[in-house]
Amino acid sequence: MSQKIEHGFAVNTETGEVSDIYIQKDVSSQNFWKIWLSDILTVLGIISNSKQLDVVLYVMAHIKQSDNTFVGSYDKIARECGVSKRTVITTMKKLLEVDFIRRVQNGYYQVNPKYILKGNENKRRMVIDYYNTLDSYPKNDGKKDPNEN
């Protein structure tokens, strides 16, 4: 836990005297989503329209906090986002190509903790280590993705 000091002013309403005040706060990174904006913007640079962005935001909103995983078939994502299955397929392929997500198995993905994670730095390092050792499905093995139908 770290401490943050904020500077402010207090005004005595009777005399009009202005005083400097300093507020010391304990700051914990335990319960916040951390998004590394420069990295996320790089990933979002591959998104070509708002419907694809809807898919990315859906994935981000459904990340399991304990291990950064996401579960969802292309059909379910399309239905819940109100987009075509083709849009989901295109977007998910792009996210796989730029390593924003990694397919653990069909319909089961882990979001790269380099980009987004809930927790502190220790958790981030642990999840990154795990992510880097994952054996994911090959990205370009020439086989059709079973989720595509």
CSV table of N, CA and C in Angstrom, one decimal:
chain,number,residue,atom,x,y,z
A,1,MET,N,0.9,-1.2,0.0
A,1,MET,CA,0.0,0.0,0.0
A,1,MET,C,0.9,1.2,0.0
A,2,SER,N,0.6,2.2,-0.8
A,2,SER,CA,1.3,3.4,-0.9
A,2,SER,C,0.5,4.6,-0.3
A,3,GLN,N,1.2,5.7,-0.1
A,3,GLN,CA,0.4,6.9,0.3
A,3,GLN,C,0.5,8.0,-0.7
A,4,LYS,N,-0.6,8.7,-0.8
A,4,LYS,CA,-0.8,9.8,-1.7
A,4,LYS,C,-1.1,11.1,-0.9
A,5,ILE,N,-0.4,12.1,-1.2
A,5,ILE,CA,-0.7,13.4,-0.5
A,5,ILE,C,-1.3,14.4,-1.5
A,6,GLU,N,-2.5,14.9,-1.2
A,6,GLU,CA,-3.1,15.9,-2.0
A,6,GLU,C,-3.1,17.2,-1.4
A,7,HIS,N,-2.9,18.2,-2.2
A,7,HIS,CA,-2.8,19.6,-1.7
A,7,HIS,C,-4.1,20.3,-2.0
A,8,GLY,N,-4.6,21.1,-1.1
A,8,GLY,CA,-5.8,21.9,-1.2
A,8,GLY,C,-5.8,23.1,-0.5
A,9,PHE,N,-6.9,23.8,-0.4
A,9,PHE,CA,-7.0,25.1,0.3
A,9,PHE,C,-8.2,25.1,1.2
A,10,ALA,N,-8.1,25.7,2.3
A,10,ALA,CA,-9.3,25.9,3.2
A,10,ALA,C,-9.5,27.4,3.4
A,11,VAL,N,-10.8,27.8,3.3
A,11,VAL,CA,-11.1,29.2,3.5
A,11,VAL,C,-11.9,29.3,4.8
A,12,ASN,N,-11.4,30.2,5.7
A,12,ASN,CA,-12.2,30.5,6.9
A,12,ASN,C,-13.3,31.5,6.5
A,13,THR,N,-14.5,31.0,6.6
A,13,THR,CA,-15.7,31.8,6.1
A,13,THR,C,-15.9,33.1,6.9
A,14,GLU,N,-15.4,33.1,8.2
A,14,GLU,CA,-15.6,34.3,9.0
A,14,GLU,C,-14.5,35.4,8.7
A,15,THR,N,-13.3,35.0,8.4
A,15,THR,CA,-12.2,36.0,8.2
A,15,THR,C,-11.8,36.1,6.8
A,16,GLY,N,-12.1,35.1,6.0
A,16,GLY,CA,-11.7,35.0,4.6
A,16,GLY,C,-10.2,34.6,4.4
A,17,GLU,N,-9.6,34.2,5.5
A,17,GLU,CA,-8.2,33.7,5.5
A,17,GLU,C,-8.2,32.4,4.7
A,18,VAL,N,-7.2,32.3,3.8
A,18,VAL,CA,-7.0,31.1,3.0
A,18,VAL,C,-5.7,30.3,3.6
A,19,SER,N,-5.9,29.0,3.8
A,19,SER,CA,-4.8,28.2,4.3
A,19,SER,C,-4.5,27.0,3.4
A,20,ASP,N,-3.3,26.7,3.3
A,20,ASP,CA,-2.9,25.4,2.6
A,20,ASP,C,-3.3,24.2,3.5
A,21,ILE,N,-3.8,23.2,2.9
A,21,ILE,CA,-4.0,21.9,3.6
A,21,ILE,C,-3.4,20.8,2.8
A,22,TYR,N,-3.0,19.8,3.5
A,22,TYR,CA,-2.5,18.6,2.8
A,22,TYR,C,-3.2,17.4,3.4
A,23,ILE,N,-3.7,16.6,2.5
A,23,ILE,CA,-4.5,15.4,2.9
A,23,ILE,C,-3.7,14.2,2.5
A,24,GLN,N,-3.4,13.3,3.5
A,24,GLN,CA,-2.7,12.1,3.2
A,24,GLN,C,-3.7,10.9,3.1
A,25,LYS,N,-3.6,10.2,2.0
A,25,LYS,CA,-4.5,9.1,1.7
A,25,LYS,C,-3.7,7.8,1.5
A,26,ASP,N,-4.2,6.7,2.1
A,26,ASP,CA,-3.6,5.4,1.7
A,26,ASP,C,-4.2,4.9,0.4
A,27,VAL,N,-3.3,4.5,-0.5
A,27,VAL,CA,-3.8,4.1,-1.8
A,27,VAL,C,-3.4,2.6,-2.0
A,28,SER,N,-4.4,1.8,-2.4
A,28,SER,CA,-4.1,0.4,-2.7
A,28,SER,C,-4.6,0.1,-4.1
A,29,SER,N,-3.8,-0.7,-4.8
A,29,SER,CA,-4.2,-1.1,-6.1
A,29,SER,C,-4.9,-2.4,-6.2
A,30,GLN,N,-5.4,-2.9,-5.0
A,30,GLN,CA,-6.1,-4.2,-5.0
A,30,GLN,C,-7.4,-4.3,-5.8
A,31,ASN,N,-8.2,-3.3,-5.7
A,31,ASN,CA,-9.6,-3.4,-6.3
A,31,ASN,C,-9.8,-2.6,-7.5
A,32,PHE,N,-8.9,-2.4,-8.3
A,32,PHE,CA,-9.1,-1.5,-9.5
A,32,PHE,C,-8.6,-2.3,-10.7
A,33,TRP,N,-9.3,-2.1,-11.8
A,33,TRP,CA,-8.9,-2.6,-13.1
A,33,TRP,C,-7.8,-1.7,-13.5
A,34,LYS,N,-6.7,-2.3,-13.9
A,34,LYS,CA,-5.6,-1.5,-14.5
A,34,LYS,C,-5.5,-1.7,-16.0
A,35,ILE,N,-5.5,-0.7,-16.7
A,35,ILE,CA,-5.4,-0.8,-18.2
A,35,ILE,C,-4.2,0.0,-18.6
A,36,TRP,N,-3.3,-0.6,-19.3
A,36,TRP,CA,-2.1,0.0,-19.8
A,36,TRP,C,-2.5,0.7,-21.1
A,37,LEU,N,-2.9,2.0,-21.0
A,37,LEU,CA,-3.5,2.7,-22.1
A,37,LEU,C,-2.7,2.7,-23.4
A,38,SER,N,-1.4,2.9,-23.3
A,38,SER,CA,-0.6,2.9,-24.6
A,38,SER,C,-0.7,1.6,-25.3
A,39,ASP,N,-0.6,0.5,-24.5
A,39,ASP,CA,-0.7,-0.8,-25.1
A,39,ASP,C,-2.1,-1.1,-25.7
A,40,ILE,N,-3.1,-0.7,-24.9
A,40,ILE,CA,-4.5,-0.9,-25.4
A,40,ILE,C,-4.8,-0.2,-26.7
A,41,LEU,N,-4.3,1.1,-26.7
A,41,LEU,CA,-4.5,1.9,-27.9
A,41,LEU,C,-3.8,1.2,-29.1
A,42,THR,N,-2.6,0.6,-28.9
A,42,THR,CA,-2.0,-0.1,-30.0
A,42,THR,C,-2.9,-1.2,-30.5
A,43,VAL,N,-3.4,-2.0,-29.6
A,43,VAL,CA,-4.3,-3.1,-30.0
A,43,VAL,C,-5.6,-2.5,-30.7
A,44,LEU,N,-6.1,-1.5,-30.1
A,44,LEU,CA,-7.4,-0.9,-30.7
A,44,LEU,C,-7.1,-0.3,-32.1
A,45,GLY,N,-5.8,0.0,-32.4
A,45,GLY,CA,-5.5,0.5,-33.7
A,45,GLY,C,-5.8,-0.6,-34.8
A,46,ILE,N,-6.0,-1.8,-34.4
A,46,ILE,CA,-6.3,-2.8,-35.4
A,46,ILE,C,-7.8,-2.9,-35.6
A,47,ILE,N,-8.6,-2.3,-34.8
A,47,ILE,CA,-10.0,-2.3,-34.9
A,47,ILE,C,-10.5,-1.3,-35.9
A,48,SER,N,-11.3,-1.7,-36.9
A,48,SER,CA,-11.6,-0.8,-38.0
A,48,SER,C,-13.0,-0.2,-38.0
A,49,ASN,N,-13.8,-0.7,-37.1
A,49,ASN,CA,-15.2,-0.1,-37.0
A,49,ASN,C,-15.8,-0.2,-35.6
A,50,SER,N,-16.8,0.4,-35.3
A,50,SER,CA,-17.4,0.4,-34.0
A,50,SER,C,-18.0,-0.9,-33.6
A,51,LYS,N,-18.4,-1.7,-34.6
A,51,LYS,CA,-18.9,-3.0,-34.2
A,51,LYS,C,-17.8,-3.9,-33.7
A,52,GLN,N,-16.6,-3.8,-34.3
A,52,GLN,CA,-15.5,-4.6,-33.8
A,52,GLN,C,-15.1,-4.1,-32.4
A,53,LEU,N,-15.2,-2.8,-32.2
A,53,LEU,CA,-14.9,-2.2,-30.9
A,53,LEU,C,-15.9,-2.8,-29.8
A,54,ASP,N,-17.2,-3.0,-30.2
A,54,ASP,CA,-18.2,-3.6,-29.4
A,54,ASP,C,-17.8,-4.9,-28.9
A,55,VAL,N,-17.2,-5.7,-29.8
A,55,VAL,CA,-16.7,-7.1,-29.5
A,55,VAL,C,-15.6,-7.0,-28.5
A,56,VAL,N,-14.6,-6.1,-28.7
A,56,VAL,CA,-13.5,-5.9,-27.8
A,56,VAL,C,-14.0,-5.5,-26.4
A,57,LEU,N,-14.9,-4.6,-26.3
A,57,LEU,CA,-15.4,-4.1,-25.1
A,57,LEU,C,-16.2,-5.2,-24.4
A,58,TYR,N,-16.9,-6.1,-25.1
A,58,TYR,CA,-17.6,-7.2,-24.6
A,58,TYR,C,-16.6,-8.2,-23.9
A,59,VAL,N,-15.5,-8.5,-24.6
A,59,VAL,CA,-14.5,-9.3,-24.1
A,59,VAL,C,-13.9,-8.7,-22.8
A,60,MET,N,-13.6,-7.5,-22.8
A,60,MET,CA,-13.0,-6.8,-21.6
A,60,MET,C,-14.0,-6.8,-20.4
A,61,ALA,N,-15.3,-6.7,-20.7
A,61,ALA,CA,-16.3,-6.6,-19.7
A,61,ALA,C,-16.6,-8.0,-19.0
A,62,HIS,N,-16.2,-9.1,-19.7
A,62,HIS,CA,-16.4,-10.4,-19.3
A,62,HIS,C,-15.2,-11.2,-18.9
A,63,ILE,N,-14.1,-10.5,-18.5
A,63,ILE,CA,-12.9,-11.2,-18.1
A,63,ILE,C,-13.1,-11.6,-16.7
A,64,LYS,N,-12.8,-12.9,-16.4
A,64,LYS,CA,-12.8,-13.5,-15.1
A,64,LYS,C,-11.6,-12.9,-14.3
A,65,GLN,N,-11.9,-12.2,-13.2
A,65,GLN,CA,-10.9,-11.4,-12.5
A,65,GLN,C,-9.8,-12.3,-11.9
A,66,SER,N,-10.1,-13.5,-11.5
A,66,SER,CA,-9.1,-14.3,-10.8
A,66,SER,C,-7.9,-14.7,-11.7
A,67,ASP,N,-8.1,-14.9,-13.0
A,67,ASP,CA,-7.1,-15.4,-13.9
A,67,ASP,C,-7.1,-14.8,-15.3
A,68,ASN,N,-7.8,-13.8,-15.5
A,68,ASN,CA,-7.8,-13.1,-16.8
A,68,ASN,C,-8.4,-13.9,-17.9
A,69,THR,N,-9.2,-14.9,-17.6
A,69,THR,CA,-9.8,-15.7,-18.7
A,69,THR,C,-11.1,-15.1,-19.1
A,70,PHE,N,-11.5,-15.5,-20.3
A,70,PHE,CA,-12.8,-15.1,-20.9
A,70,PHE,C,-13.4,-16.3,-21.6
A,71,VAL,N,-14.7,-16.6,-21.4
A,71,VAL,CA,-15.3,-17.7,-22.0
A,71,VAL,C,-16.5,-17.2,-22.8
A,72,GLY,N,-16.5,-17.7,-24.1
A,72,GLY,CA,-17.6,-17.2,-25.0
A,72,GLY,C,-17.4,-17.8,-26.4
A,73,SER,N,-18.5,-18.4,-26.9
A,73,SER,CA,-18.4,-18.8,-28.3
A,73,SER,C,-18.7,-17.6,-29.2
A,74,TYR,N,-18.3,-17.8,-30.5
A,74,TYR,CA,-18.6,-16.7,-31.4
A,74,TYR,C,-20.1,-16.4,-31.5
A,75,ASP,N,-20.9,-17.4,-31.5
A,75,ASP,CA,-22.3,-17.2,-31.6
A,75,ASP,C,-22.8,-16.4,-30.4
A,76,LYS,N,-22.4,-16.7,-29.2
A,76,LYS,CA,-22.9,-16.0,-28.0
A,76,LYS,C,-22.4,-14.6,-28.1
A,77,ILE,N,-21.2,-14.3,-28.4
A,77,ILE,CA,-20.6,-13.0,-28.5
A,77,ILE,C,-21.4,-12.2,-29.5
A,78,ALA,N,-21.7,-12.7,-30.7
A,78,ALA,CA,-22.4,-12.0,-31.7
A,78,ALA,C,-23.8,-11.7,-31.3
A,79,ARG,N,-24.5,-12.6,-30.6
A,79,ARG,CA,-25.8,-12.4,-30.1
A,79,ARG,C,-25.9,-11.3,-29.1
A,80,GLU,N,-25.0,-11.4,-28.1
A,80,GLU,CA,-25.0,-10.5,-27.0
A,80,GLU,C,-24.5,-9.1,-27.4
A,81,CYS,N,-23.7,-9.0,-28.4
A,81,CYS,CA,-23.2,-7.7,-28.9
A,81,CYS,C,-24.1,-7.1,-30.0
A,82,GLY,N,-24.9,-7.9,-30.5
A,82,GLY,CA,-25.8,-7.4,-31.6
A,82,GLY,C,-25.0,-7.2,-32.9
A,83,VAL,N,-24.0,-8.0,-33.2
A,83,VAL,CA,-23.2,-7.9,-34.4
A,83,VAL,C,-23.2,-9.2,-35.1
A,84,SER,N,-22.8,-9.3,-36.3
A,84,SER,CA,-22.7,-10.5,-37.1
A,84,SER,C,-21.6,-11.4,-36.6
A,85,LYS,N,-21.8,-12.7,-36.9
A,85,LYS,CA,-20.8,-13.7,-36.5
A,85,LYS,C,-19.5,-13.4,-37.2
A,86,ARG,N,-19.6,-12.9,-38.5
A,86,ARG,CA,-18.4,-12.6,-39.3
A,86,ARG,C,-17.6,-11.5,-38.6
A,87,THR,N,-18.3,-10.5,-38.0
A,87,THR,CA,-17.6,-9.4,-37.3
A,87,THR,C,-16.9,-10.0,-36.1
A,88,VAL,N,-17.5,-10.9,-35.4
A,88,VAL,CA,-16.8,-11.5,-34.2
A,88,VAL,C,-15.6,-12.3,-34.7
A,89,ILE,N,-15.8,-13.1,-35.7
A,89,ILE,CA,-14.7,-13.9,-36.2
A,89,ILE,C,-13.5,-13.0,-36.6
A,90,THR,N,-13.8,-12.0,-37.4
A,90,THR,CA,-12.7,-11.0,-37.8
A,90,THR,C,-12.0,-10.4,-36.6
A,91,THR,N,-12.8,-9.9,-35.7
A,91,THR,CA,-12.2,-9.2,-34.5
A,91,THR,C,-11.4,-10.2,-33.6
A,92,MET,N,-12.0,-11.4,-33.4
A,92,MET,CA,-11.2,-12.3,-32.5
A,92,MET,C,-9.9,-12.8,-33.2
A,93,LYS,N,-9.9,-12.9,-34.5
A,93,LYS,CA,-8.7,-13.3,-35.2
A,93,LYS,C,-7.7,-12.2,-35.1
A,94,LYS,N,-8.1,-10.9,-35.2
A,94,LYS,CA,-7.2,-9.8,-35.0
A,94,LYS,C,-6.6,-9.8,-33.6
A,95,LEU,N,-7.5,-10.0,-32.6
A,95,LEU,CA,-7.0,-10.0,-31.2
A,95,LEU,C,-6.1,-11.1,-30.9
A,96,LEU,N,-6.3,-12.3,-31.6
A,96,LEU,CA,-5.3,-13.4,-31.5
A,96,LEU,C,-4.0,-13.0,-32.1
A,97,GLU,N,-4.0,-12.4,-33.3
A,97,GLU,CA,-2.8,-12.1,-34.1
A,97,GLU,C,-1.9,-11.1,-33.3
A,98,VAL,N,-2.5,-10.1,-32.6
A,98,VAL,CA,-1.7,-9.1,-31.9
A,98,VAL,C,-1.5,-9.5,-30.4
A,99,ASP,N,-1.9,-10.8,-30.1
A,99,ASP,CA,-1.6,-11.3,-28.8
A,99,ASP,C,-2.3,-10.6,-27.7
A,100,PHE,N,-3.5,-10.0,-28.0
A,100,PHE,CA,-4.3,-9.4,-26.9
A,100,PHE,C,-5.0,-10.5,-26.2
A,101,ILE,N,-5.4,-11.6,-26.9
A,101,ILE,CA,-5.9,-12.8,-26.3
A,101,ILE,C,-5.2,-14.0,-26.8
A,102,ARG,N,-5.3,-15.1,-26.0
A,102,ARG,CA,-4.7,-16.4,-26.4
A,102,ARG,C,-5.7,-17.4,-26.2
A,103,ARG,N,-5.9,-18.2,-27.2
A,103,ARG,CA,-6.9,-19.3,-27.1
A,103,ARG,C,-6.3,-20.5,-26.3
A,104,VAL,N,-7.0,-20.8,-25.2
A,104,VAL,CA,-6.5,-21.9,-24.4
A,104,VAL,C,-7.2,-23.2,-24.9
A,105,GLN,N,-8.5,-23.1,-25.2
A,105,GLN,CA,-9.2,-24.1,-25.9
A,105,GLN,C,-10.4,-23.5,-26.6
A,106,ASN,N,-11.1,-24.2,-27.4
A,106,ASN,CA,-12.3,-23.6,-28.1
A,106,ASN,C,-13.2,-22.9,-27.1
A,107,GLY,N,-13.4,-21.6,-27.4
A,107,GLY,CA,-14.4,-20.8,-26.6
A,107,GLY,C,-13.8,-20.4,-25.2
A,108,TYR,N,-12.5,-20.6,-25.0
A,108,TYR,CA,-11.9,-20.3,-23.7
A,108,TYR,C,-10.6,-19.6,-24.0
A,109,TYR,N,-10.5,-18.4,-23.6
A,109,TYR,CA,-9.4,-17.5,-23.9
A,109,TYR,C,-8.8,-16.9,-22.6
A,110,GLN,N,-7.5,-16.5,-22.7
A,110,GLN,CA,-6.9,-15.7,-21.6
A,110,GLN,C,-6.5,-14.4,-22.2
A,111,VAL,N,-6.9,-13.3,-21.6
A,111,VAL,CA,-6.6,-12.0,-22.0
A,111,VAL,C,-5.2,-11.7,-21.5
A,112,ASN,N,-4.4,-11.1,-22.4
A,112,ASN,CA,-3.0,-10.8,-22.1
A,112,ASN,C,-2.9,-9.8,-20.9
A,113,PRO,N,-2.3,-10.2,-19.8
A,113,PRO,CA,-2.3,-9.3,-18.6
A,113,PRO,C,-1.3,-8.1,-18.9
A,114,LYS,N,-0.6,-8.1,-20.0
A,114,LYS,CA,0.2,-7.0,-20.4
A,114,LYS,C,-0.7,-5.8,-20.7
A,115,TYR,N,-1.9,-6.1,-21.1
A,115,TYR,CA,-2.9,-5.0,-21.5
A,115,TYR,C,-3.9,-4.7,-20.4
A,116,ILE,N,-4.4,-5.6,-19.7
A,116,ILE,CA,-5.5,-5.4,-18.8
A,116,ILE,C,-5.5,-6.4,-17.7
A,117,LEU,N,-5.6,-6.0,-16.4
A,117,LEU,CA,-5.6,-6.9,-15.3
A,117,LEU,C,-6.2,-6.3,-14.1
A,118,LYS,N,-7.0,-7.0,-13.3
A,118,LYS,CA,-7.5,-6.5,-12.0
A,118,LYS,C,-6.6,-7.1,-10.9
A,119,GLY,N,-6.0,-6.2,-10.2
A,119,GLY,CA,-5.1,-6.6,-9.1
A,119,GLY,C,-3.9,-5.7,-9.0
A,120,ASN,N,-2.9,-6.2,-8.2
A,120,ASN,CA,-1.7,-5.4,-7.9
A,120,ASN,C,-0.6,-5.9,-8.8
A,121,GLU,N,0.6,-5.3,-8.7
A,121,GLU,CA,1.7,-5.6,-9.5
A,121,GLU,C,2.2,-7.1,-9.3
A,122,ASN,N,2.1,-7.6,-8.1
A,122,ASN,CA,2.5,-9.0,-7.9
A,122,ASN,C,1.6,-9.9,-8.6
A,123,LYS,N,0.3,-9.7,-8.6
A,123,LYS,CA,-0.6,-10.5,-9.4
A,123,LYS,C,-0.3,-10.4,-10.9
A,124,ARG,N,-0.1,-9.2,-11.3
A,124,ARG,CA,0.2,-9.0,-12.7
A,124,ARG,C,1.4,-9.8,-13.2
A,125,ARG,N,2.5,-9.7,-12.4
A,125,ARG,CA,3.7,-10.5,-12.7
A,125,ARG,C,3.4,-12.0,-12.8
A,126,MET,N,2.6,-12.5,-11.8
A,126,MET,CA,2.3,-13.9,-11.7
A,126,MET,C,1.4,-14.3,-13.0
A,127,VAL,N,0.4,-13.5,-13.3
A,127,VAL,CA,-0.4,-13.9,-14.4
A,127,VAL,C,0.4,-13.8,-15.7
A,128,ILE,N,1.3,-12.8,-15.9
A,128,ILE,CA,2.1,-12.7,-17.1
A,128,ILE,C,3.0,-13.9,-17.2
A,129,ASP,N,3.6,-14.3,-16.1
A,129,ASP,CA,4.4,-15.5,-16.2
A,129,ASP,C,3.6,-16.7,-16.6
A,130,TYR,N,2.4,-16.9,-16.1
A,130,TYR,CA,1.5,-18.0,-16.5
A,130,TYR,C,1.2,-17.8,-18.0
A,131,TYR,N,0.8,-16.6,-18.4
A,131,TYR,CA,0.4,-16.4,-19.8
A,131,TYR,C,1.5,-16.7,-20.7
A,132,ASN,N,2.7,-16.4,-20.4
A,132,ASN,CA,3.9,-16.7,-21.2
A,132,ASN,C,4.2,-18.2,-21.3
A,133,THR,N,3.7,-19.0,-20.4
A,133,THR,CA,4.0,-20.4,-20.5
A,133,THR,C,2.8,-21.2,-21.1
A,134,LEU,N,1.7,-20.5,-21.4
A,134,LEU,CA,0.6,-21.2,-21.9
A,134,LEU,C,0.9,-21.8,-23.3
A,135,ASP,N,0.4,-23.0,-23.5
A,135,ASP,CA,0.4,-23.6,-24.8
A,135,ASP,C,-0.9,-23.3,-25.4
A,136,SER,N,-0.9,-22.3,-26.3
A,136,SER,CA,-2.2,-21.9,-26.9
A,136,SER,C,-2.4,-22.7,-28.2
A,137,TYR,N,-3.6,-22.7,-28.7
A,137,TYR,CA,-3.8,-23.3,-30.0
A,137,TYR,C,-3.0,-22.5,-31.0
A,138,PRO,N,-2.5,-23.2,-32.0
A,138,PRO,CA,-1.7,-22.4,-33.0
A,138,PRO,C,-2.5,-21.3,-33.7
A,139,LYS,N,-1.9,-20.2,-33.9
A,139,LYS,CA,-2.7,-19.1,-34.5
A,139,LYS,C,-2.9,-19.3,-36.0
A,140,ASN,N,-1.9,-19.7,-36.7
A,140,ASN,CA,-2.0,-19.9,-38.2
A,140,ASN,C,-1.6,-21.3,-38.6
A,141,ASP,N,-2.4,-22.2,-38.2
A,141,ASP,CA,-2.0,-23.6,-38.5
A,141,ASP,C,-2.7,-24.1,-39.8
A,142,GLY,N,-3.5,-23.2,-40.4
A,142,GLY,CA,-4.1,-23.5,-41.7
A,142,GLY,C,-5.4,-24.3,-41.5
A,143,LYS,N,-5.8,-24.6,-40.3
A,143,LYS,CA,-7.0,-25.3,-40.0
A,143,LYS,C,-8.1,-24.3,-39.7
A,144,LYS,N,-9.3,-24.7,-40.0
A,144,LYS,CA,-10.5,-23.8,-39.7
A,144,LYS,C,-10.8,-23.8,-38.2
A,145,ASP,N,-11.0,-22.6,-37.7
A,145,ASP,CA,-11.4,-22.5,-36.3
A,145,ASP,C,-12.8,-23.2,-36.0
A,146,PRO,N,-12.9,-24.1,-35.1
A,146,PRO,CA,-14.1,-24.8,-34.9
A,146,PRO,C,-15.3,-23.9,-34.5
A,147,ASN,N,-14.9,-22.7,-33.9
A,147,ASN,CA,-16.0,-21.8,-33.5
A,147,ASN,C,-16.6,-21.1,-34.8
A,148,GLU,N,-15.9,-21.1,-35.9
A,148,GLU,CA,-16.4,-20.4,-37.1
A,148,GLU,C,-17.6,-21.1,-37.8
A,149,ASN,N,-17.7,-22.4,-37.7
A,149,ASN,CA,-18.8,-23.2,-38.3
A,149,ASN,C,-18.8,-22.9,-39.8
